[in-house]
Tab-separated table of C-alpha atoms and ligand atoms in Angstrom:
chain	number	residue	atom	x	y	z
A	1	MET	CA	65.023	112.163	-1.436
A	2	LYS	CA	63.023	110.805	1.488
A	3	ALA	CA	62.699	113.086	4.504
A	4	ILE	CA	60.537	113.749	7.548
A	5	GLN	CA	59.023	117.227	7.539
A	6	ILE	CA	57.312	119.231	10.246
A	7	VAL	CA	54.211	120.471	8.398
A	8	ASP	CA	52.281	122.157	11.232
A	9	LEU	CA	52.743	122.883	14.943
A	10	THR	CA	50.360	120.346	16.480
A	11	GLY	CA	52.906	118.072	18.213
A	12	PRO	CA	54.676	114.827	17.212
A	13	ASP	CA	51.495	112.777	16.606
A	14	SER	CA	50.222	114.900	13.727
A	15	ALA	CA	52.918	117.428	12.757
A	16	LEU	CA	55.335	114.984	11.106
A	17	LYS	CA	54.972	113.791	7.508
A	18	LEU	CA	57.157	111.576	5.357
A	19	ALA	CA	57.827	113.527	2.143
A	20	ASP	CA	59.808	113.453	-1.067
A	21	VAL	CA	61.914	116.648	-1.115
A	22	PRO	CA	64.819	117.986	-3.211
A	23	GLU	CA	68.326	117.161	-2.014
A	24	PRO	CA	70.107	120.044	-0.263
A	25	GLU	CA	72.721	122.152	-2.041
A	26	PRO	CA	76.285	121.977	-0.634
A	27	SER	CA	75.753	125.269	1.209
A	28	HIS	CA	74.955	125.690	4.905
A	29	MET	CA	73.343	128.719	6.539
A	30	LEU	CA	76.381	129.083	8.843
A	31	THR	CA	78.823	128.840	5.912
A	32	PRO	CA	76.874	130.188	2.904
A	33	GLY	CA	78.204	128.844	-0.388
A	34	ALA	CA	80.003	125.987	1.336
A	35	GLY	CA	78.936	122.896	3.214
A	36	VAL	CA	79.635	119.212	3.643
A	37	LEU	CA	77.029	116.950	2.007
A	38	VAL	CA	76.486	113.856	4.116
A	39	ASP	CA	74.583	110.711	3.131
A	40	VAL	CA	72.757	110.036	6.365
A	41	HIS	CA	72.803	106.620	8.040
A	42	ALA	CA	71.499	107.729	11.445
A	43	ALA	CA	69.922	110.934	12.758
A	44	GLY	CA	69.834	111.970	16.410
A	45	VAL	CA	66.505	112.927	17.983
A	46	SER	CA	66.458	115.310	20.950
A	47	PHE	CA	64.220	117.533	23.034
A	48	PRO	CA	64.516	120.529	20.646
A	49	GLU	CA	62.907	118.526	17.800
A	50	VAL	CA	59.993	117.653	20.056
A	51	LEU	CA	59.619	121.342	20.923
A	52	GLN	CA	59.867	122.257	17.217
A	53	THR	CA	56.756	120.180	16.437
A	54	ARG	CA	54.882	122.687	18.604
A	55	GLY	CA	56.735	125.842	17.593
A	56	GLU	CA	58.144	126.050	21.137
A	57	TYR	CA	61.867	126.054	20.302
A	58	GLN	CA	63.884	129.231	19.702
A	59	VAL	CA	64.760	128.100	16.141
A	60	LYS	CA	61.474	128.533	14.220
A	61	PRO	CA	61.982	127.921	10.466
A	62	PRO	CA	59.056	128.592	8.112
A	63	LEU	CA	56.812	125.538	7.550
A	64	PRO	CA	57.229	122.966	6.182
A	65	PHE	CA	60.811	122.125	7.136
A	66	VAL	CA	62.980	119.064	7.757
A	67	PRO	CA	64.139	118.916	11.400
A	68	GLY	CA	67.146	116.973	12.657
A	69	ALA	CA	70.171	118.625	14.254
A	70	GLU	CA	72.804	115.928	13.919
A	71	VAL	CA	73.658	112.860	11.906
A	72	GLY	CA	76.103	110.025	11.450
A	73	GLY	CA	76.855	109.241	7.820
A	74	VAL	CA	79.255	109.239	4.904
A	75	VAL	CA	80.592	112.380	3.218
A	76	ARG	CA	79.447	112.754	-0.372
A	77	SER	CA	81.275	116.027	-0.984
A	78	ALA	CA	83.244	118.517	1.101
A	79	PRO	CA	84.570	122.004	0.363
A	80	GLU	CA	88.254	122.490	-0.334
A	81	GLY	CA	90.308	122.748	2.853
A	82	ALA	CA	87.774	120.809	4.938
A	83	GLY	CA	89.053	118.338	7.526
A	84	VAL	CA	86.968	115.565	5.903
A	85	LYS	CA	86.644	114.264	2.325
A	86	ALA	CA	84.238	112.234	0.166
A	87	GLY	CA	83.851	108.704	1.523
A	88	ASP	CA	84.754	109.555	5.145
A	89	ARG	CA	82.468	108.266	7.915
A	90	VAL	CA	81.528	111.305	9.996
A	91	ALA	CA	79.480	112.789	12.797
A	92	ALA	CA	77.958	116.078	11.613
A	93	PHE	CA	75.922	118.812	13.261
A	94	CYS	CA	73.585	120.191	10.595
A	95	MET	CA	71.196	122.102	12.929
A	96	LEU	CA	68.234	121.311	10.658
A	97	GLY	CA	67.618	118.843	7.837
A	98	GLY	CA	69.012	115.721	9.507
A	99	PHE	CA	65.829	113.600	9.232
A	100	ALA	CA	66.556	112.947	5.556
A	101	GLU	CA	68.606	110.766	3.245
A	102	THR	CA	71.099	113.582	2.662
A	103	ALA	CA	71.956	116.535	4.922
A	104	VAL	CA	74.351	119.466	4.779
A	105	ALA	CA	76.575	120.590	7.652
A	106	PRO	CA	79.214	123.277	8.126
A	107	GLU	CA	82.767	122.019	7.740
A	108	PHE	CA	83.670	123.129	11.285
A	109	LEU	CA	80.941	120.909	12.752
A	110	THR	CA	81.784	117.744	10.780
A	111	PHE	CA	84.200	115.296	12.388
A	112	PRO	CA	85.652	111.862	11.526
A	113	LEU	CA	83.817	109.069	13.306
A	114	GLY	CA	86.744	106.820	14.226
A	115	ASP	CA	85.523	103.402	15.331
A	116	LEU	CA	82.078	104.562	16.499
A	117	ASP	CA	79.047	103.314	14.573
A	118	PHE	CA	76.685	105.677	12.739
A	119	ALA	CA	74.104	105.743	15.540
A	120	GLN	CA	76.828	106.645	18.046
A	121	GLY	CA	77.951	109.333	15.597
A	122	ALA	CA	74.433	110.766	15.608
A	123	ALA	CA	74.696	110.852	19.418
A	124	LEU	CA	78.054	112.563	19.628
A	125	ILE	CA	78.068	116.239	18.880
A	126	LEU	CA	75.121	117.886	20.649
A	127	ASN	CA	75.403	115.920	23.885
A	128	TYR	CA	79.151	115.372	24.209
A	129	HIS	CA	80.184	118.830	23.071
A	130	THR	CA	77.601	120.276	25.461
A	131	ALA	CA	78.895	118.038	28.243
A	132	TYR	CA	82.522	119.105	27.743
A	133	PHE	CA	81.546	122.751	27.288
A	134	SER	CA	79.414	122.678	30.456
A	135	LEU	CA	81.906	120.834	32.628
A	136	LYS	CA	85.181	122.287	31.507
A	137	LEU	CA	84.714	125.614	29.731
A	138	ARG	CA	81.785	126.897	31.826
A	139	GLY	CA	81.962	124.745	34.974
A	140	ARG	CA	85.781	124.979	35.348
A	141	LEU	CA	85.906	121.328	36.405
A	142	ALA	CA	89.233	120.215	37.866
A	143	GLU	CA	90.511	116.672	38.228
A	144	GLY	CA	89.478	115.122	41.544
A	145	GLU	CA	86.353	117.253	41.957
A	146	ARG	CA	82.903	115.685	42.300
A	147	VAL	CA	80.100	116.336	39.795
A	148	LEU	CA	76.352	115.857	40.293
A	149	VAL	CA	74.336	115.266	37.100
A	150	HIS	CA	70.559	115.713	36.926
A	151	GLY	CA	68.559	113.769	34.304
A	152	ALA	CA	71.601	111.507	34.365
A	153	ALA	CA	70.172	108.661	32.252
A	154	GLY	CA	69.203	111.016	29.403
A	155	GLY	CA	71.232	112.084	26.394
A	156	VAL	CA	73.018	115.042	27.985
A	157	GLY	CA	73.129	113.177	31.316
A	158	THR	CA	74.897	110.024	30.113
A	159	ALA	CA	77.315	112.122	28.051
A	160	THR	CA	78.084	114.326	31.057
A	161	LEU	CA	78.755	111.317	33.292
A	162	GLN	CA	81.174	109.820	30.755
A	163	VAL	CA	83.004	113.079	30.120
A	164	ALA	CA	83.234	113.895	33.847
A	165	LYS	CA	84.718	110.465	34.591
A	166	GLY	CA	87.102	110.847	31.677
A	167	LEU	CA	88.271	114.195	33.102
A	168	GLY	CA	89.054	112.531	36.414
A	169	ALA	CA	86.015	113.630	38.417
A	170	GLY	CA	83.838	111.654	40.806
A	171	THR	CA	80.200	111.426	39.734
A	172	VAL	CA	76.781	111.423	41.383
A	173	ALA	CA	73.706	110.760	39.217
A	174	VAL	CA	70.142	111.913	39.968
A	175	VAL	CA	67.473	109.773	38.225
A	176	SER	CA	63.773	108.965	38.588
A	177	SER	CA	63.591	105.163	38.229
A	178	GLU	CA	65.381	101.875	38.731
A	179	GLU	CA	65.846	101.389	34.983
A	180	LYS	CA	67.411	104.855	34.742
A	181	GLU	CA	69.645	104.023	37.705
A	182	ARG	CA	70.994	101.065	35.711
A	183	VAL	CA	71.693	103.317	32.701
A	184	ALA	CA	73.404	105.961	34.843
A	185	ARG	CA	75.684	103.326	36.360
A	186	GLU	CA	76.513	102.024	32.891
A	187	ALA	CA	77.445	105.603	31.932
A	188	GLY	CA	79.855	105.807	34.840
A	189	ALA	CA	77.981	107.080	37.887
A	190	ASP	CA	79.882	106.352	41.109
A	191	GLU	CA	76.785	107.077	43.192
A	192	VAL	CA	73.129	107.201	42.156
A	193	VAL	CA	70.352	108.955	44.070
A	194	ARG	CA	66.653	109.107	43.250
A	195	SER	CA	64.957	112.399	42.407
A	196	ASP	CA	61.837	111.220	44.303
A	197	GLY	CA	63.878	110.463	47.455
A	198	PRO	CA	65.891	112.549	49.961
A	199	TRP	CA	68.641	113.098	47.373
A	200	ARG	CA	69.848	116.388	48.781
A	201	GLU	CA	70.548	114.875	52.217
A	202	GLN	CA	72.197	111.850	50.578
A	203	VAL	CA	74.505	114.058	48.524
A	204	GLN	CA	75.369	116.169	51.564
A	205	GLU	CA	76.195	112.969	53.480
A	206	LEU	CA	78.545	111.998	50.649
A	207	GLY	CA	80.403	115.264	51.310
A	208	GLY	CA	78.681	117.512	48.759
A	209	VAL	CA	79.722	118.244	45.181
A	210	ASP	CA	81.818	120.856	43.378
A	211	VAL	CA	79.835	121.059	40.137
A	212	VAL	CA	76.156	120.401	39.370
A	213	VAL	CA	75.190	119.977	35.702
A	214	ASP	CA	71.463	120.655	35.396
A	215	PRO	CA	69.562	119.939	32.162
A	216	VAL	CA	66.293	119.535	34.132
A	217	GLY	CA	65.597	122.782	36.038
A	218	GLY	CA	62.393	123.192	38.035
A	219	ASP	CA	62.127	123.149	41.801
A	220	ARG	CA	65.198	120.992	42.461
A	221	PHE	CA	67.406	124.011	41.789
A	222	THR	CA	67.627	125.338	45.346
A	223	ASP	CA	68.569	121.881	46.621
A	224	SER	CA	71.309	121.758	43.973
A	225	LEU	CA	72.744	124.973	45.451
A	226	ARG	CA	72.549	123.441	48.932
A	227	CYS	CA	74.637	120.454	47.757
A	228	LEU	CA	77.535	122.621	46.597
A	229	ASN	CA	80.814	122.827	48.440
A	230	GLU	CA	82.485	126.225	48.829
A	231	GLU	CA	83.282	127.760	45.407
A	232	GLY	CA	81.008	125.174	43.787
A	233	ARG	CA	79.198	125.832	40.496
A	234	VAL	CA	75.707	124.950	39.267
A	235	VAL	CA	75.778	124.856	35.461
A	236	VAL	CA	72.380	125.623	33.893
A	237	VAL	CA	71.914	123.491	30.754
A	238	GLY	CA	68.184	123.005	30.212
A	239	PHE	CA	64.657	122.826	31.568
A	240	THR	CA	63.141	119.439	30.708
A	241	GLU	CA	61.028	119.588	33.863
A	242	GLY	CA	59.194	122.480	32.245
A	243	SER	CA	59.775	125.421	34.589
A	244	ILE	CA	62.655	127.863	34.842
A	245	PRO	CA	64.003	128.139	38.396
A	246	GLU	CA	64.692	131.432	40.131
A	247	VAL	CA	67.631	132.031	42.464
A	248	ARG	CA	67.659	134.147	45.589
A	249	VAL	CA	71.130	135.527	45.104
A	250	ASN	CA	71.797	135.866	48.833
A	251	ARG	CA	72.395	132.093	48.737
A	252	LEU	CA	75.313	132.666	46.366
A	253	LEU	CA	76.819	135.252	48.680
A	254	LEU	CA	76.333	133.257	51.866
A	255	ARG	CA	77.808	130.034	50.465
A	256	ASN	CA	80.371	131.496	48.028
A	257	VAL	CA	78.978	129.557	45.074
A	258	ASP	CA	78.259	130.341	41.401
A	259	VAL	CA	75.383	129.783	39.014
A	260	VAL	CA	76.737	129.532	35.473
A	261	GLY	CA	74.822	129.407	32.190
A	262	ALA	CA	75.924	127.001	29.451
A	263	GLY	CA	74.399	127.580	26.015
A	264	TRP	CA	76.600	125.464	23.740
A	265	GLY	CA	75.180	126.463	20.351
A	266	ALA	CA	75.172	130.217	20.896
A	267	TYR	CA	78.728	130.080	22.219
A	268	VAL	CA	80.410	127.843	19.655
A	269	MET	CA	78.654	128.647	16.366
A	270	PRO	CA	80.601	131.888	15.814
A	271	LYS	CA	83.849	130.229	17.042
A	272	PRO	CA	84.882	127.337	14.764
A	273	HIS	CA	88.202	126.983	16.603
A	274	VAL	CA	86.323	126.148	19.820
A	275	THR	CA	84.322	123.336	18.163
A	276	ARG	CA	87.584	121.866	16.860
A	277	GLU	CA	89.236	122.085	20.304
A	278	VAL	CA	86.240	120.436	21.943
A	279	ALA	CA	86.169	117.720	19.240
A	280	GLU	CA	89.861	117.017	19.893
A	281	ALA	CA	89.193	116.702	23.621
A	282	ILE	CA	86.250	114.344	22.970
A	283	ASP	CA	88.389	112.278	20.560
A	284	ARG	CA	91.021	111.888	23.287
A	285	LEU	CA	88.315	110.677	25.675
A	286	ILE	CA	87.081	108.214	23.014
A	287	ASP	CA	90.628	106.914	22.510
A	288	GLU	CA	91.072	106.525	26.276
A	289	GLY	CA	87.830	104.535	26.446
A	290	ALA	CA	85.944	107.085	28.555
A	291	VAL	CA	83.451	108.173	25.897
A	292	ARG	CA	81.161	105.683	24.131
A	293	PRO	CA	77.698	107.120	23.352
A	294	LEU	CA	74.837	105.028	24.750
A	295	VAL	CA	72.124	104.584	22.129
A	296	GLY	CA	68.971	103.718	24.052
A	297	ALA	CA	66.496	103.375	21.177
A	298	ARG	CA	66.587	103.086	17.380
A	299	PHE	CA	63.647	103.707	15.046
A	300	PRO	CA	63.311	103.713	11.266
A	301	LEU	CA	62.996	107.221	9.788
A	302	GLU	CA	59.276	106.677	9.156
A	303	GLU	CA	58.688	106.251	12.915
A	304	ALA	CA	60.078	109.624	13.957
A	305	ALA	CA	56.855	110.363	15.859
A	306	ASP	CA	57.376	107.297	18.083
A	307	ALA	CA	60.957	108.409	18.744
A	308	MET	CA	59.747	111.836	19.829
A	309	ARG	CA	57.029	110.391	22.048
A	310	LEU	CA	59.649	108.373	23.900
A	311	ILE	CA	61.484	111.588	24.739
A	312	GLU	CA	58.360	113.575	25.522
A	313	GLU	CA	56.984	110.883	27.843
A	314	ARG	CA	60.249	110.763	29.801
A	315	ARG	CA	60.877	107.152	28.778
A	316	ALA	CA	64.070	107.724	26.769
A	317	THR	CA	67.473	106.640	28.033
A	318	GLY	CA	70.770	107.596	26.422
A	319	LYS	CA	70.318	108.841	22.850
A	320	VAL	CA	67.325	108.196	20.604
A	321	VAL	CA	68.203	107.777	16.911
A	322	LEU	CA	66.470	107.306	13.577
A	323	GLU	CA	68.170	104.871	11.227
A	324	LEU	CA	68.062	105.069	7.439
B	401	NAP	N1	72.437	124.266	26.973
B	401	NAP	C1	72.751	123.606	25.896
B	401	NAP	O1	73.636	123.985	25.155
B	401	NAP	C2	72.022	122.332	25.605
B	401	NAP	C3	72.546	121.401	24.693
B	401	NAP	C4	71.867	120.201	24.505
B	401	NAP	C5	70.664	119.962	25.175
B	401	NAP	N2	70.171	120.906	26.012
B	401	NAP	C6	68.918	120.697	26.756
B	401	NAP	O2	69.155	119.726	27.756
B	401	NAP	C7	67.934	119.116	28.095
B	401	NAP	C8	68.115	117.623	28.169
B	401	NAP	O3	68.274	117.087	26.885
B	401	NAP	P1	68.442	115.523	26.704
B	401	NAP	O4	68.680	115.292	25.264
B	401	NAP	O5	69.394	114.999	27.697
B	401	NAP	O6	66.972	115.001	27.078
B	401	NAP	P2	66.554	113.532	27.580
B	401	NAP	O7	67.467	112.519	27.024
B	401	NAP	O8	65.101	113.405	27.310
B	401	NAP	O9	66.808	113.585	29.151
B	401	NAP	C9	66.185	114.541	29.949
B	401	NAP	C10	65.974	114.027	31.349
B	401	NAP	O10	65.228	115.029	32.045
B	401	NAP	C11	64.551	114.411	33.117
B	401	NAP	N3	63.217	114.981	33.310
B	401	NAP	C12	62.776	115.522	34.429
B	401	NAP	N4	61.525	115.960	34.283
B	401	NAP	C13	61.148	115.667	33.047
B	401	NAP	C14	59.945	115.848	32.326
B	401	NAP	N5	58.883	116.445	32.869
B	401	NAP	N6	59.901	115.424	31.044
B	401	NAP	C15	60.969	114.850	30.472
B	401	NAP	N7	62.142	114.644	31.132
B	401	NAP	C16	62.239	115.041	32.401
B	401	NAP	C17	64.474	112.913	32.781
B	401	NAP	O11	65.241	112.241	33.785
B	401	NAP	P3	64.556	111.586	35.045
B	401	NAP	O12	63.334	110.849	34.567
B	401	NAP	O13	65.599	110.671	35.564
B	401	NAP	O14	64.227	112.730	35.950
B	401	NAP	C18	65.150	112.770	31.436
B	401	NAP	O15	65.948	111.610	31.378
B	401	NAP	C19	66.926	119.595	27.053
B	401	NAP	O16	66.160	120.637	27.628
B	401	NAP	C20	67.774	120.135	25.947
B	401	NAP	O17	67.104	121.113	25.187
B	401	NAP	C21	70.824	122.075	26.232
């Protein structure tokens, strides 16, 4: 089958090669001996794949390997007792191997697609499950609270805005450009502030926020803490800005606020029942019209390097997908 491999660790321009590789067996590393085979129609591209082309992500398979954490496609075969069967349109989280004509995913991370298209399916699991996990399970979001989202026009950002609105929260988006402001509003931002402007003062004037979801990190972190209302929570999701912030913990004491970590993969992989609960919650939000993944760019499989450059150069909005 056709697949994109990472063959060395020199970055997207030179590390990716189109190759002819054997199809995967119906066995996934998380469920050895069992797995759902999916004929891939669309594969999601995210920050971790960009990092993998440089060997900078925590998952470091031996070279060469096929990257690609999630796909939208059609089930070719599924183990007995699985919630999906051959012929079903699904969203599947395969962790690796998604940039290929066929991928294999664990049964507990493969979900029916409903009326979403394949590209939206490839945009669903990583970002929306992370959004729900961050807001609800880690951030303890309650209806009527207000959420601030950094990197709000990105994949995690747009998902977090939609999920927060769907859970009955008010939303404030932080973005870096006019185009990204438009995307954040489309994703459901009630208010939008610019990261290059006096956003902290603007958020404080709005009355502060109860939860901050931060996939960006860097030096905006202290200002995020300053925006929190009493008993507010900053949820740490990622570090696209490049540096890992440090907290002077006296701020937490003085303001009665929390900093909470949210590592979706590490938390849910050993707990299949949690992925199913989160998927049910996301399905409800889809049915209610709150969740509708925004696909910002589509590339053919062969142009995976261009897709990664878009992300790396901070030009991506919503989800970037490869189509087969
Ligand atoms: N914790 C978890 O379980 C989990 C799960 C999924 C993803 N993540 C992480 O979440 C982060 C965001 O992922 P994503 O898919 O949403 O990425 P994305 O679509 O590329 O969005 C990231 C946003 O970060 C902002 N940003 C600020 N400085 C940047 C820089 N120097 N380079 C690039 N972007 C910069 C950009 O917004 P502005 O231009 O508006 O500032 C951009 O839209 C990644 O680090 C990813 O690994 C974590």
